[in-house]
PDB file of C-alpha atoms in Angstrom:
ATOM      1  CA  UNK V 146      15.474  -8.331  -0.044  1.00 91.00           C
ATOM      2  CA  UNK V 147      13.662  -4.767  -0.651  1.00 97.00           C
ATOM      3  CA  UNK V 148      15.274  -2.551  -2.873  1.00 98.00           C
ATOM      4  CA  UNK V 149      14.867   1.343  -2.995  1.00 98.00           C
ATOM      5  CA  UNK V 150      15.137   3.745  -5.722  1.00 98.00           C
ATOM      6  CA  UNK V 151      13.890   7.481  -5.592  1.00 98.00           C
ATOM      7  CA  UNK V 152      13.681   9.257  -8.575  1.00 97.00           C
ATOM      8  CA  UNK V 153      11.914  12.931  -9.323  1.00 95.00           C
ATOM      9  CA  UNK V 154      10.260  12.153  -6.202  1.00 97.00           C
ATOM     10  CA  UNK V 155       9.161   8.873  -6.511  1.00 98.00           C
ATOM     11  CA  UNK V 156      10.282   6.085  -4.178  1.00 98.00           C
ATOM     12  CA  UNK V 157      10.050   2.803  -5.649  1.00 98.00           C
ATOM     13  CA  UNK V 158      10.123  -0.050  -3.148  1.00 98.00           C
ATOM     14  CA  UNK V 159      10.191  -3.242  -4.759  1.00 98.00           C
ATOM     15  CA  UNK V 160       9.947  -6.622  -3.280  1.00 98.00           C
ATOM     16  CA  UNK V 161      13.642  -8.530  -4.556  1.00 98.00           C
ATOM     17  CA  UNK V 162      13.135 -12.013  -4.083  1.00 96.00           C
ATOM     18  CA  UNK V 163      12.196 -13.375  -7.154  1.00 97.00           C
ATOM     19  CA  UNK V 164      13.582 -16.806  -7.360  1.00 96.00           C
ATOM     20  CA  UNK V 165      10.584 -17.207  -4.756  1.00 95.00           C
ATOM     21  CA  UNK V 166       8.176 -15.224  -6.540  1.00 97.00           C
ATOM     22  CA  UNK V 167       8.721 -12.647  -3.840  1.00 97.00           C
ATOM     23  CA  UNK V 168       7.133 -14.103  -1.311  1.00 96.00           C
ATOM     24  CA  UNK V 169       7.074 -12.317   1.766  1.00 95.00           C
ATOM     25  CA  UNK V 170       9.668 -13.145   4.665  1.00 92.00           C
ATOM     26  CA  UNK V 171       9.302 -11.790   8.471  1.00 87.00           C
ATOM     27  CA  UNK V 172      12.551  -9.657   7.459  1.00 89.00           C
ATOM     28  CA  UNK V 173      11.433  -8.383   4.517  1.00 94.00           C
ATOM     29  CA  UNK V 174       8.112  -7.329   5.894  1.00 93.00           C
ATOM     30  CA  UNK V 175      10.211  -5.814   8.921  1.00 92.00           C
ATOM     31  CA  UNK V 176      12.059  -3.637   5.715  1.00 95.00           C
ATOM     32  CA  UNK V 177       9.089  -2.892   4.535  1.00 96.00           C
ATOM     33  CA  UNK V 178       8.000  -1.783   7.732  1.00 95.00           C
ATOM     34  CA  UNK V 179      10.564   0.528   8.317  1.00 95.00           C
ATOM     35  CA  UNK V 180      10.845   2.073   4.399  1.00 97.00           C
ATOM     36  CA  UNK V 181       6.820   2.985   4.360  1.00 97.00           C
ATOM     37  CA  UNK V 182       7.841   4.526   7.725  1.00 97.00           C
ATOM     38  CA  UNK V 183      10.658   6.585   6.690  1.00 97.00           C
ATOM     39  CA  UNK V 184       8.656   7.642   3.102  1.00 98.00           C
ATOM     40  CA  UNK V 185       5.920   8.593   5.429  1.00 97.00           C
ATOM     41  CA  UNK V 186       7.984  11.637   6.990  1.00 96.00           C
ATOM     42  CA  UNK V 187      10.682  11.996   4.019  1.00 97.00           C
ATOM     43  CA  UNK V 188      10.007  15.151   2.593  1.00 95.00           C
ATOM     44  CA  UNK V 189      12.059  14.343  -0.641  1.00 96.00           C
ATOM     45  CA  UNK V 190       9.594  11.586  -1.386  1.00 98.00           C
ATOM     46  CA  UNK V 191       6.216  12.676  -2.919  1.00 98.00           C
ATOM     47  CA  UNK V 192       4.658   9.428  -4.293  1.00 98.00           C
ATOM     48  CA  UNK V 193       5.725   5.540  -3.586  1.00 98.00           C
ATOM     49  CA  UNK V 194       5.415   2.763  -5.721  1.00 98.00           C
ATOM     50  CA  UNK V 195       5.300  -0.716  -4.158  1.00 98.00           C
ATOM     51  CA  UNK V 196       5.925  -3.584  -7.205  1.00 98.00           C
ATOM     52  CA  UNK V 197       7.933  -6.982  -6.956  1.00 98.00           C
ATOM     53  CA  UNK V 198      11.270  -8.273  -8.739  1.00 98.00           C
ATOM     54  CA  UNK V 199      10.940 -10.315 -11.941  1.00 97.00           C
ATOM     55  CA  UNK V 200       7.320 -12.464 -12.986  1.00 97.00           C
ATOM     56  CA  UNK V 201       5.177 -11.711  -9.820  1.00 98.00           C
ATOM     57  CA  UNK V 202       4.429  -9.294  -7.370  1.00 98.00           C
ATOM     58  CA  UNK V 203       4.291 -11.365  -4.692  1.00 98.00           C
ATOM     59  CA  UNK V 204       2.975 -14.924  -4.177  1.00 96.00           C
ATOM     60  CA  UNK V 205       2.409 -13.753  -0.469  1.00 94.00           C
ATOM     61  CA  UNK V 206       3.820 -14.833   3.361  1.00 89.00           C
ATOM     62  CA  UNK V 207       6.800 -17.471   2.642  1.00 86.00           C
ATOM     63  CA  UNK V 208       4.893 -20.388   4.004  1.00 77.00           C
ATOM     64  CA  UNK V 209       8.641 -21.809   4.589  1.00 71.00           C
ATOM     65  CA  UNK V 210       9.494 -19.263   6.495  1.00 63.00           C
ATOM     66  CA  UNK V 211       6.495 -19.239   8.906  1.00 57.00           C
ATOM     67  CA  UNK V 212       8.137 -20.312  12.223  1.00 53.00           C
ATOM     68  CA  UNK V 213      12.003 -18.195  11.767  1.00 55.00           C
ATOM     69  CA  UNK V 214      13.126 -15.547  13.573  1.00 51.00           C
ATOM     70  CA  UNK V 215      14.287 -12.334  12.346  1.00 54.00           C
ATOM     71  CA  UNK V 216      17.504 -11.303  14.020  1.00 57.00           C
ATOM     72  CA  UNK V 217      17.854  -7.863  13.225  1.00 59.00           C
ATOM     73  CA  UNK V 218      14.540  -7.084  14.731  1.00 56.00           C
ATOM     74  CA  UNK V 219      15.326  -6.389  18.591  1.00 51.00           C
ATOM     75  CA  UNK V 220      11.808  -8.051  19.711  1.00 48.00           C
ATOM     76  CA  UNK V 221      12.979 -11.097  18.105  1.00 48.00           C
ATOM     77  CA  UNK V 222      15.800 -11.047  19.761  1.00 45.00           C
ATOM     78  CA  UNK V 223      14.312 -10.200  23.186  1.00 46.00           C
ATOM     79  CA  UNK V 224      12.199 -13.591  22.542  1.00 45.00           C
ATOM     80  CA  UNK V 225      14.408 -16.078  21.523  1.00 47.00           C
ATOM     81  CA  UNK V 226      14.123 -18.969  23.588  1.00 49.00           C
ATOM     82  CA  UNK V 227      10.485 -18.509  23.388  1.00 52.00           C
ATOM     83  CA  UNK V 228       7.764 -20.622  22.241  1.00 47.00           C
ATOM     84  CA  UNK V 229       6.576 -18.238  19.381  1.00 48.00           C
ATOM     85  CA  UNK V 230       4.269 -20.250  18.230  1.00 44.00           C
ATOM     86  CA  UNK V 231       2.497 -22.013  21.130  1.00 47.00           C
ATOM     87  CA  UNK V 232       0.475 -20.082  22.897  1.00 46.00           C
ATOM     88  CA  UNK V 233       3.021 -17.149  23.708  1.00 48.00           C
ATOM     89  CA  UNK V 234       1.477 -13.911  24.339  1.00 44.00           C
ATOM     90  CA  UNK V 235       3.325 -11.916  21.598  1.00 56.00           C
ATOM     91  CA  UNK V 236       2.082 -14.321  18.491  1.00 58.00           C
ATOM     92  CA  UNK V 237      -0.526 -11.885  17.745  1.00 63.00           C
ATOM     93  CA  UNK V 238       1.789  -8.631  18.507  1.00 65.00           C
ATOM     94  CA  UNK V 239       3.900 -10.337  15.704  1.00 66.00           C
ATOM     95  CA  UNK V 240       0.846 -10.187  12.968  1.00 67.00           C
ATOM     96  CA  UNK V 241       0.425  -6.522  14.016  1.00 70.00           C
ATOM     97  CA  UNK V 242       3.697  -5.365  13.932  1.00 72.00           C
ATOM     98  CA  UNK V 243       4.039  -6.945  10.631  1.00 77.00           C
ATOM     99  CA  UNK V 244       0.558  -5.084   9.250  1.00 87.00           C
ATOM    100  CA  UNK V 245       1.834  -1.636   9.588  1.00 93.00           C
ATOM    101  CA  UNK V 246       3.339  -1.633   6.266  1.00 96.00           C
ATOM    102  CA  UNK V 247      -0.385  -2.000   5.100  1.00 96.00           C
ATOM    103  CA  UNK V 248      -1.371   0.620   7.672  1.00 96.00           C
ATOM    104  CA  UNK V 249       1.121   3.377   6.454  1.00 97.00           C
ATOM    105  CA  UNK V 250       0.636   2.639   2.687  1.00 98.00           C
ATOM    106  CA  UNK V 251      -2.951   3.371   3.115  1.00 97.00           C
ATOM    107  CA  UNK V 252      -2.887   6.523   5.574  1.00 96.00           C
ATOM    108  CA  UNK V 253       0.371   8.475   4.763  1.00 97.00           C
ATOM    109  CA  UNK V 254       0.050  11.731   3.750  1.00 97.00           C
ATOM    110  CA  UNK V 255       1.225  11.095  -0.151  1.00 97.00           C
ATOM    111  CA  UNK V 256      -0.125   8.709  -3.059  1.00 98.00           C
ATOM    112  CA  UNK V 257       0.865   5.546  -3.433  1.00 98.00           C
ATOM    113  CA  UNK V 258       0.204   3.058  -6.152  1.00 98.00           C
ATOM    114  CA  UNK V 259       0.678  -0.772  -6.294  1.00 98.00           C
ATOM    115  CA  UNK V 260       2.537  -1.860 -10.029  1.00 98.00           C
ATOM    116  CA  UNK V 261       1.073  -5.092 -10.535  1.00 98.00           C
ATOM    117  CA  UNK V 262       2.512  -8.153 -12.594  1.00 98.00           C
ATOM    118  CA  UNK V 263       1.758 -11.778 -12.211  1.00 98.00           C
ATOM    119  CA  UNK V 264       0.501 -13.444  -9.180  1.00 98.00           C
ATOM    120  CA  UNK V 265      -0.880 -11.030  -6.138  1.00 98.00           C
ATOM    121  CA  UNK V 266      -1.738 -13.246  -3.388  1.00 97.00           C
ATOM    122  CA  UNK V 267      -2.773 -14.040   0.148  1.00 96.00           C
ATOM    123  CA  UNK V 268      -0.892 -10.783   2.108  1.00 95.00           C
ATOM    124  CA  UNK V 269       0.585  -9.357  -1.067  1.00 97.00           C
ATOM    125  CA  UNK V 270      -3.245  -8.489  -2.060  1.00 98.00           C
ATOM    126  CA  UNK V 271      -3.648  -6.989   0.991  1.00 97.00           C
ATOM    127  CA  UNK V 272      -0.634  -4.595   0.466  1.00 98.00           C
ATOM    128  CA  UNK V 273      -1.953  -4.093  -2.850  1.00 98.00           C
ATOM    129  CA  UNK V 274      -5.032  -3.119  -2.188  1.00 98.00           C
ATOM    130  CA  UNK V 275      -4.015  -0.935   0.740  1.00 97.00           C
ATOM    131  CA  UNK V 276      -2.590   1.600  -1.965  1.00 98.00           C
ATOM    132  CA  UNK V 277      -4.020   4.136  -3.263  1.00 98.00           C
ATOM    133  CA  UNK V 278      -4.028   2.861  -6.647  1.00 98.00           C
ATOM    134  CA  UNK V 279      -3.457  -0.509  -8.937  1.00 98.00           C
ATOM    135  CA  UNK V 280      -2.030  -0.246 -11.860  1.00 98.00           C
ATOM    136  CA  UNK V 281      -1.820  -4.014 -13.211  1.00 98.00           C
ATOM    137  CA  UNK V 282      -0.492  -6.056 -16.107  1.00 98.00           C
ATOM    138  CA  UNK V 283      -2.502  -8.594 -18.560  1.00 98.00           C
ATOM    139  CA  UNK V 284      -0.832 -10.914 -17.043  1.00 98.00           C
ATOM    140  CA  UNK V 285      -1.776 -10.171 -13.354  1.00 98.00           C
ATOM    141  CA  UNK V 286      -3.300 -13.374 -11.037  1.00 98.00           C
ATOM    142  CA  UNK V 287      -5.569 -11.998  -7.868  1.00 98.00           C
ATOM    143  CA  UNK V 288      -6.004 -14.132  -5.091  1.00 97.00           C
ATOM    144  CA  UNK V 289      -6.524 -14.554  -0.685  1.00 96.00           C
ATOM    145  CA  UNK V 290      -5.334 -17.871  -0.715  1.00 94.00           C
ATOM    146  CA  UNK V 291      -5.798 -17.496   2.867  1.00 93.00           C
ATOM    147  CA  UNK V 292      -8.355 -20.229   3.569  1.00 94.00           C
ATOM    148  CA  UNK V 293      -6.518 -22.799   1.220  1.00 92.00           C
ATOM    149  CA  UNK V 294      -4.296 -23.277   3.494  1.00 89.00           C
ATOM    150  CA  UNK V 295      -6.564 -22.918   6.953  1.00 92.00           C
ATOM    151  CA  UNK V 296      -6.170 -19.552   7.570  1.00 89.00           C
ATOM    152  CA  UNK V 297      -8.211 -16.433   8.059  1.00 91.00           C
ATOM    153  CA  UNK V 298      -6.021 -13.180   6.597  1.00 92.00           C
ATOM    154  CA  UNK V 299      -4.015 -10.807   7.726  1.00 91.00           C
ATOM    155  CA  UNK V 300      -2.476  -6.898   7.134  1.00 93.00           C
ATOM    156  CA  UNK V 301      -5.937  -5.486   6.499  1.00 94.00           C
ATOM    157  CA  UNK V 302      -7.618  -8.127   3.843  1.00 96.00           C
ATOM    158  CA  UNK V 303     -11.003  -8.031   5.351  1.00 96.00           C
ATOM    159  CA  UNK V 304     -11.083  -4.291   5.734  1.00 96.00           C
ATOM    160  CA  UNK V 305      -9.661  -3.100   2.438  1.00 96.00           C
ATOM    161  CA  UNK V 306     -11.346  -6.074   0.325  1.00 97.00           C
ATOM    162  CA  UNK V 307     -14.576  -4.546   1.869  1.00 97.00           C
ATOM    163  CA  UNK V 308     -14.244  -0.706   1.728  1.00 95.00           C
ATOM    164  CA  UNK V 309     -13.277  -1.064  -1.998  1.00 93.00           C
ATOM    165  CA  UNK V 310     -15.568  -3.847  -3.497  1.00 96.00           C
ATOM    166  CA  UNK V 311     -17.819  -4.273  -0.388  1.00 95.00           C
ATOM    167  CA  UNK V 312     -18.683  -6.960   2.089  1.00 96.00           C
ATOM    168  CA  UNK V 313     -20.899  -9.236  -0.419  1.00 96.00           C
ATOM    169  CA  UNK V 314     -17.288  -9.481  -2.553  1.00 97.00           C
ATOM    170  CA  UNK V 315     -14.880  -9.994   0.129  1.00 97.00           C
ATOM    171  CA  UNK V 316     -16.847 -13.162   1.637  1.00 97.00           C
ATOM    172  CA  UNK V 317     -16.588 -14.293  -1.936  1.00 97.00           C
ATOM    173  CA  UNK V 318     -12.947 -13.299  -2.391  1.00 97.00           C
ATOM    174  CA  UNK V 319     -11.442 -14.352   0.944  1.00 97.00           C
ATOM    175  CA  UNK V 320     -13.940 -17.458   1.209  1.00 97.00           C
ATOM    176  CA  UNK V 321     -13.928 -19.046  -2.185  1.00 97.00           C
ATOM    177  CA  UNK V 322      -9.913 -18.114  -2.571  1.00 96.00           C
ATOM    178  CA  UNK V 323     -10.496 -18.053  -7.074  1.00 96.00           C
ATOM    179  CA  UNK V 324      -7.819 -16.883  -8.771  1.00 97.00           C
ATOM    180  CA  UNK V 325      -9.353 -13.828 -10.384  1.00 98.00           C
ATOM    181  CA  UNK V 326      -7.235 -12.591 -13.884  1.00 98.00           C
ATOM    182  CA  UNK V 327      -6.797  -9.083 -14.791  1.00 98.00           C
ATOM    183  CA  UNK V 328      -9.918  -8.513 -16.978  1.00 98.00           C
ATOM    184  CA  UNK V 329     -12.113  -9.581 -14.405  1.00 98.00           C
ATOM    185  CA  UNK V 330     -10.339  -7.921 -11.294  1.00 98.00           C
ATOM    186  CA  UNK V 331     -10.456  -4.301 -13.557  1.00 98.00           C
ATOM    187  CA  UNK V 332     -14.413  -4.928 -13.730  1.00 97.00           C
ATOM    188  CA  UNK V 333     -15.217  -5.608 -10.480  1.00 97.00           C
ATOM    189  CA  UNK V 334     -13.179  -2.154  -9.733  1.00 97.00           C
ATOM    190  CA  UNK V 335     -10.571  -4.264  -7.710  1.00 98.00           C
ATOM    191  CA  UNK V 336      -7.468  -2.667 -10.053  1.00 98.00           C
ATOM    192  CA  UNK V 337      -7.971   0.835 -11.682  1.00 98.00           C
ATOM    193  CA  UNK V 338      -6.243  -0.099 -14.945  1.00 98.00           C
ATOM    194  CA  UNK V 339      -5.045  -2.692 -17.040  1.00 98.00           C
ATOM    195  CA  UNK V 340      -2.438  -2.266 -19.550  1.00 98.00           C
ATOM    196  CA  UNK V 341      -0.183  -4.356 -21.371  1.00 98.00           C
ATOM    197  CA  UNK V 342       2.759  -6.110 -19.467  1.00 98.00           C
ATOM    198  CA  UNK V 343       5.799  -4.238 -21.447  1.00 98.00           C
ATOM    199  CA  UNK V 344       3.513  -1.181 -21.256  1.00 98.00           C
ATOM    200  CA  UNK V 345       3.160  -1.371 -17.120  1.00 98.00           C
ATOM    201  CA  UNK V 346       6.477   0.237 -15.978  1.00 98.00           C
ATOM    202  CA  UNK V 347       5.903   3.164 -18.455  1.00 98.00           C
ATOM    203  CA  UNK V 348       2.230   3.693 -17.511  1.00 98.00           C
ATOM    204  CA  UNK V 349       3.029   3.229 -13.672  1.00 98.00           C
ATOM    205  CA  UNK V 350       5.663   5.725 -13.746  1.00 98.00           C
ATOM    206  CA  UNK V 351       3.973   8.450 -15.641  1.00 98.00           C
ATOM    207  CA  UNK V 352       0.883   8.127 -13.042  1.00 98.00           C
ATOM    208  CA  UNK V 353       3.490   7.978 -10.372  1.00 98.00           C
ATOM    209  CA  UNK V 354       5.201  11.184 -11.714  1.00 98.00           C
ATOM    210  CA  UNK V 355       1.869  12.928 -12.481  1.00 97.00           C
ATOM    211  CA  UNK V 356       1.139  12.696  -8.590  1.00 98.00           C
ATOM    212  CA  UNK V 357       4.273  13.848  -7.574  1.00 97.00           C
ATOM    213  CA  UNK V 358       4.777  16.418  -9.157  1.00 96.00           C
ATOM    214  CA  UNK V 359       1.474  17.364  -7.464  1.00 95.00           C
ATOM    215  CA  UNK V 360       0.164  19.595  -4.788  1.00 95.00           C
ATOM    216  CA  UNK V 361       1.935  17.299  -1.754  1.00 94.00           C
ATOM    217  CA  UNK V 362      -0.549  19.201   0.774  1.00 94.00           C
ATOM    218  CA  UNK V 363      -3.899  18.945  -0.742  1.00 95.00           C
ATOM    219  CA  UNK V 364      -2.864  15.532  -1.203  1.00 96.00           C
ATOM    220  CA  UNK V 365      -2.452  14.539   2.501  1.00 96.00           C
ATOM    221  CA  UNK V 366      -5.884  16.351   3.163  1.00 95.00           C
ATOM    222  CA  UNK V 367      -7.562  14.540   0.728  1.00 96.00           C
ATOM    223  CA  UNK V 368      -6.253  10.945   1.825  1.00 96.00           C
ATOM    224  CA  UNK V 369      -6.998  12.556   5.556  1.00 95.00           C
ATOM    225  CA  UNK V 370     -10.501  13.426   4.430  1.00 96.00           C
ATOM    226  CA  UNK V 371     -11.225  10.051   2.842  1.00 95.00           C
ATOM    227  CA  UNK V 372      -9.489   8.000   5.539  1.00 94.00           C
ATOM    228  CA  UNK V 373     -11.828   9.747   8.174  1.00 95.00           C
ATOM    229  CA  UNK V 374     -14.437   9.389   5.947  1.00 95.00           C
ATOM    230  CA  UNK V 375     -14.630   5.458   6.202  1.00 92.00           C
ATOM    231  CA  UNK V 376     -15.775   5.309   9.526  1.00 91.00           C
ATOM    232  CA  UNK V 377     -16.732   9.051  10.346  1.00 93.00           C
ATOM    233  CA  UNK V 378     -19.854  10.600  10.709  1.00 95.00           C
ATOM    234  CA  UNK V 379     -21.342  12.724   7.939  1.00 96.00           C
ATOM    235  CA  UNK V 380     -21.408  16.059  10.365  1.00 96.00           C
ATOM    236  CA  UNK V 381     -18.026  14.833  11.336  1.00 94.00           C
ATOM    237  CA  UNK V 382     -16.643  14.797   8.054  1.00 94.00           C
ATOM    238  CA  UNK V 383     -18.378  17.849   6.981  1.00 96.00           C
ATOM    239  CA  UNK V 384     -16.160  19.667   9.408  1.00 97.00           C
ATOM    240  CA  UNK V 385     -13.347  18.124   8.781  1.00 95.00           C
ATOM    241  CA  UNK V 386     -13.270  18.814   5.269  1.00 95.00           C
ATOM    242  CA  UNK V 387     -13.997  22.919   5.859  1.00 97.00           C
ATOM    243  CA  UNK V 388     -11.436  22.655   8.242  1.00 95.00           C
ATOM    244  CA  UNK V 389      -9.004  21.371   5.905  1.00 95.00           C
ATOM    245  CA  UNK V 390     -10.013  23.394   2.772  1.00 93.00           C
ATOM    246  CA  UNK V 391      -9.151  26.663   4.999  1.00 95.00           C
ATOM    247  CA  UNK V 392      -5.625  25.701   5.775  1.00 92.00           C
ATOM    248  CA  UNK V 393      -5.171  24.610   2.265  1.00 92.00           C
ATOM    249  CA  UNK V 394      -6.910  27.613   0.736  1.00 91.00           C
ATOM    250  CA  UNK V 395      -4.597  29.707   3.158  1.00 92.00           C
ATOM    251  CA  UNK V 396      -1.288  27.693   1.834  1.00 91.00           C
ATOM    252  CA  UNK V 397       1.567  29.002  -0.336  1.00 90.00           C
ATOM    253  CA  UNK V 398       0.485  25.847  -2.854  1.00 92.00           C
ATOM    254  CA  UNK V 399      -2.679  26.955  -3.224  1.00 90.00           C
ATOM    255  CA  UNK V 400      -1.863  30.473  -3.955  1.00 91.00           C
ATOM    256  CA  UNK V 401       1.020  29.156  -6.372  1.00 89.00           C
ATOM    257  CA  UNK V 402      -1.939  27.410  -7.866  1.00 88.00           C
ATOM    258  CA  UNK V 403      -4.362  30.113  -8.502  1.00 88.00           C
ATOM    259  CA  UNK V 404      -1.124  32.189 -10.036  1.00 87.00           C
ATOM    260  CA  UNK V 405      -0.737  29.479 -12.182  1.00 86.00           C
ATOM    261  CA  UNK V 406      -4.031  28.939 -13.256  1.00 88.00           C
ATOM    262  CA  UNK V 407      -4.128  33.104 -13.870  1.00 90.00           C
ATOM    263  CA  UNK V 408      -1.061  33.228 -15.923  1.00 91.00           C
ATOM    264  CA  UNK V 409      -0.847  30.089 -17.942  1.00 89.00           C
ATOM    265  CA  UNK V 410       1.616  28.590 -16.398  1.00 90.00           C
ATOM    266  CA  UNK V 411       2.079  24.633 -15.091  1.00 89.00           C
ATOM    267  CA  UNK V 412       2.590  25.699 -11.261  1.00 90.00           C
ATOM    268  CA  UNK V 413       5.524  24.238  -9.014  1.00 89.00           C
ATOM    269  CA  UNK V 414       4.059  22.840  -5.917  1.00 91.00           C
ATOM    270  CA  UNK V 415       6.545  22.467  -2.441  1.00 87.00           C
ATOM    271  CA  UNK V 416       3.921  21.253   0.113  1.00 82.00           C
ATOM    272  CA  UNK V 417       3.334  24.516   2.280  1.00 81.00           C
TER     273      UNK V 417
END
């Protein structure tokens, strides 16, 4: 259900189940799970792209599929028998476990852009938005959906819709639930670009290739610098960041870089 490609060091990891709009399954979040993991510490892989099969990214959690149980997952397993849903312990360890795809997409150490198309909704906006960037087609549809259908959000809505737009547009986002088109989701800074939909694979892969072909250890300081910087302290950060400018400064990258820049060259970047 979540198909992998890597190419000039971009991993692709797109969401293949488009006769349902991709809409996310326990065991395709627990793939997920486990391919942001492996990109995370992959040294081959220098940018990911997360996108979905066919007319939509994602329609969100597989409302269908709400009570199953995932039998490769060894927890599941472990549980069967179990009353998941009624009151057992692990409910909420289930919701957690499933989040860390949103987790690692925001906080590894490389870039990682969302390739929007069609509908983005309920925990597919969250994944979204947990990326670095959003690149998104005309035809893109934004949307929590959570609270249609009596819920309250999950895999980091709250805190990403907040950090990026702030908290006055996420209670309007994640209470109100209006679908919210590309034109207007581009001006309220929720997507960084907008392009035409044959134009989106060509657009997303030249920004993905642009970043990979990047410096892969300036990168991970910088998403270290701003992750810390969301709930650091200014003194904090200020430390941080000298901290991290040495050991870059002090890196074969950087002084590939600087040769580079000297010579008038395009410089070739390995991450050390």
């Amino acid at each position: 259900m979540l198909t992998q490609s890597l190419e000039d060091g971009v991993l692709t990891l797109t969401l293949n189940r488009p006769e349902a709009l991709n809409a996310l399954t326990i065991a395709l979040v627990r793939q997920l799970n486990d391919a942001t993991r492996e990109a995370a510490r992959a040294p081959d892989v220098r940018a990911v792209v997360l996108t979905g099969a066919g007319r939509a990214f994602s329609a969100g959690g597989d409302m269908k599929a709400f009570d199953s149980i995932d039998d490769a997952d060894p927890l599941w397993v472990k549980w069967r028998g179990d009353p998941v849903w009624e009151g057992h312990p692990s409910a909420a360890d289930r919701f957690g476990r499933a989040a860390e795809c949103a987790l690692l997409l925001h906080t590894m150490p490389k870039p990682t852009i969302a390739m929007v198309r069609g509908p983005c909704v309920g925990a597919a906006l969250s994944l979204a938005t947990a990326c670095d960037f959003r690149i998104a087609s005309d035809t893109a549809l934004f949307s929590s959906a959570f609270a249609r259908i009596g819920l309250s959000g999950e895999m980091g809505a709250s805190y990403f819709l907040t950090k990026s737009l702030g908290a006055w547009k996420a209670r309007e986002i994640l209470l109100l639930c209006e679908r919210i088109a590309a034109p207007e989701a581009l001006a309220m800074g929720l997507v960084n670009r907008v392009v035409p939909d044959d134009a989106l694979l060509a657009e997303t892969t030249a920004l993905a290739r642009r970043l990979a072909s990047g410096p892969p250890l300036a990168y991970r300081y910088i998403k270290a610098n701003i992750n810390a910087a969301e709930t650091g302290r200014l003194d904090d950060i200020l430390m941080q960041e000298a901290s991290n400018q040495v050991a870059a400064l002090r890196s074969a990258d950087a002084t590939e870089a600087i040769d580079a820049f000297l010579t008038k060259r395009v410089p070739g970047f390995k991450g050390s």
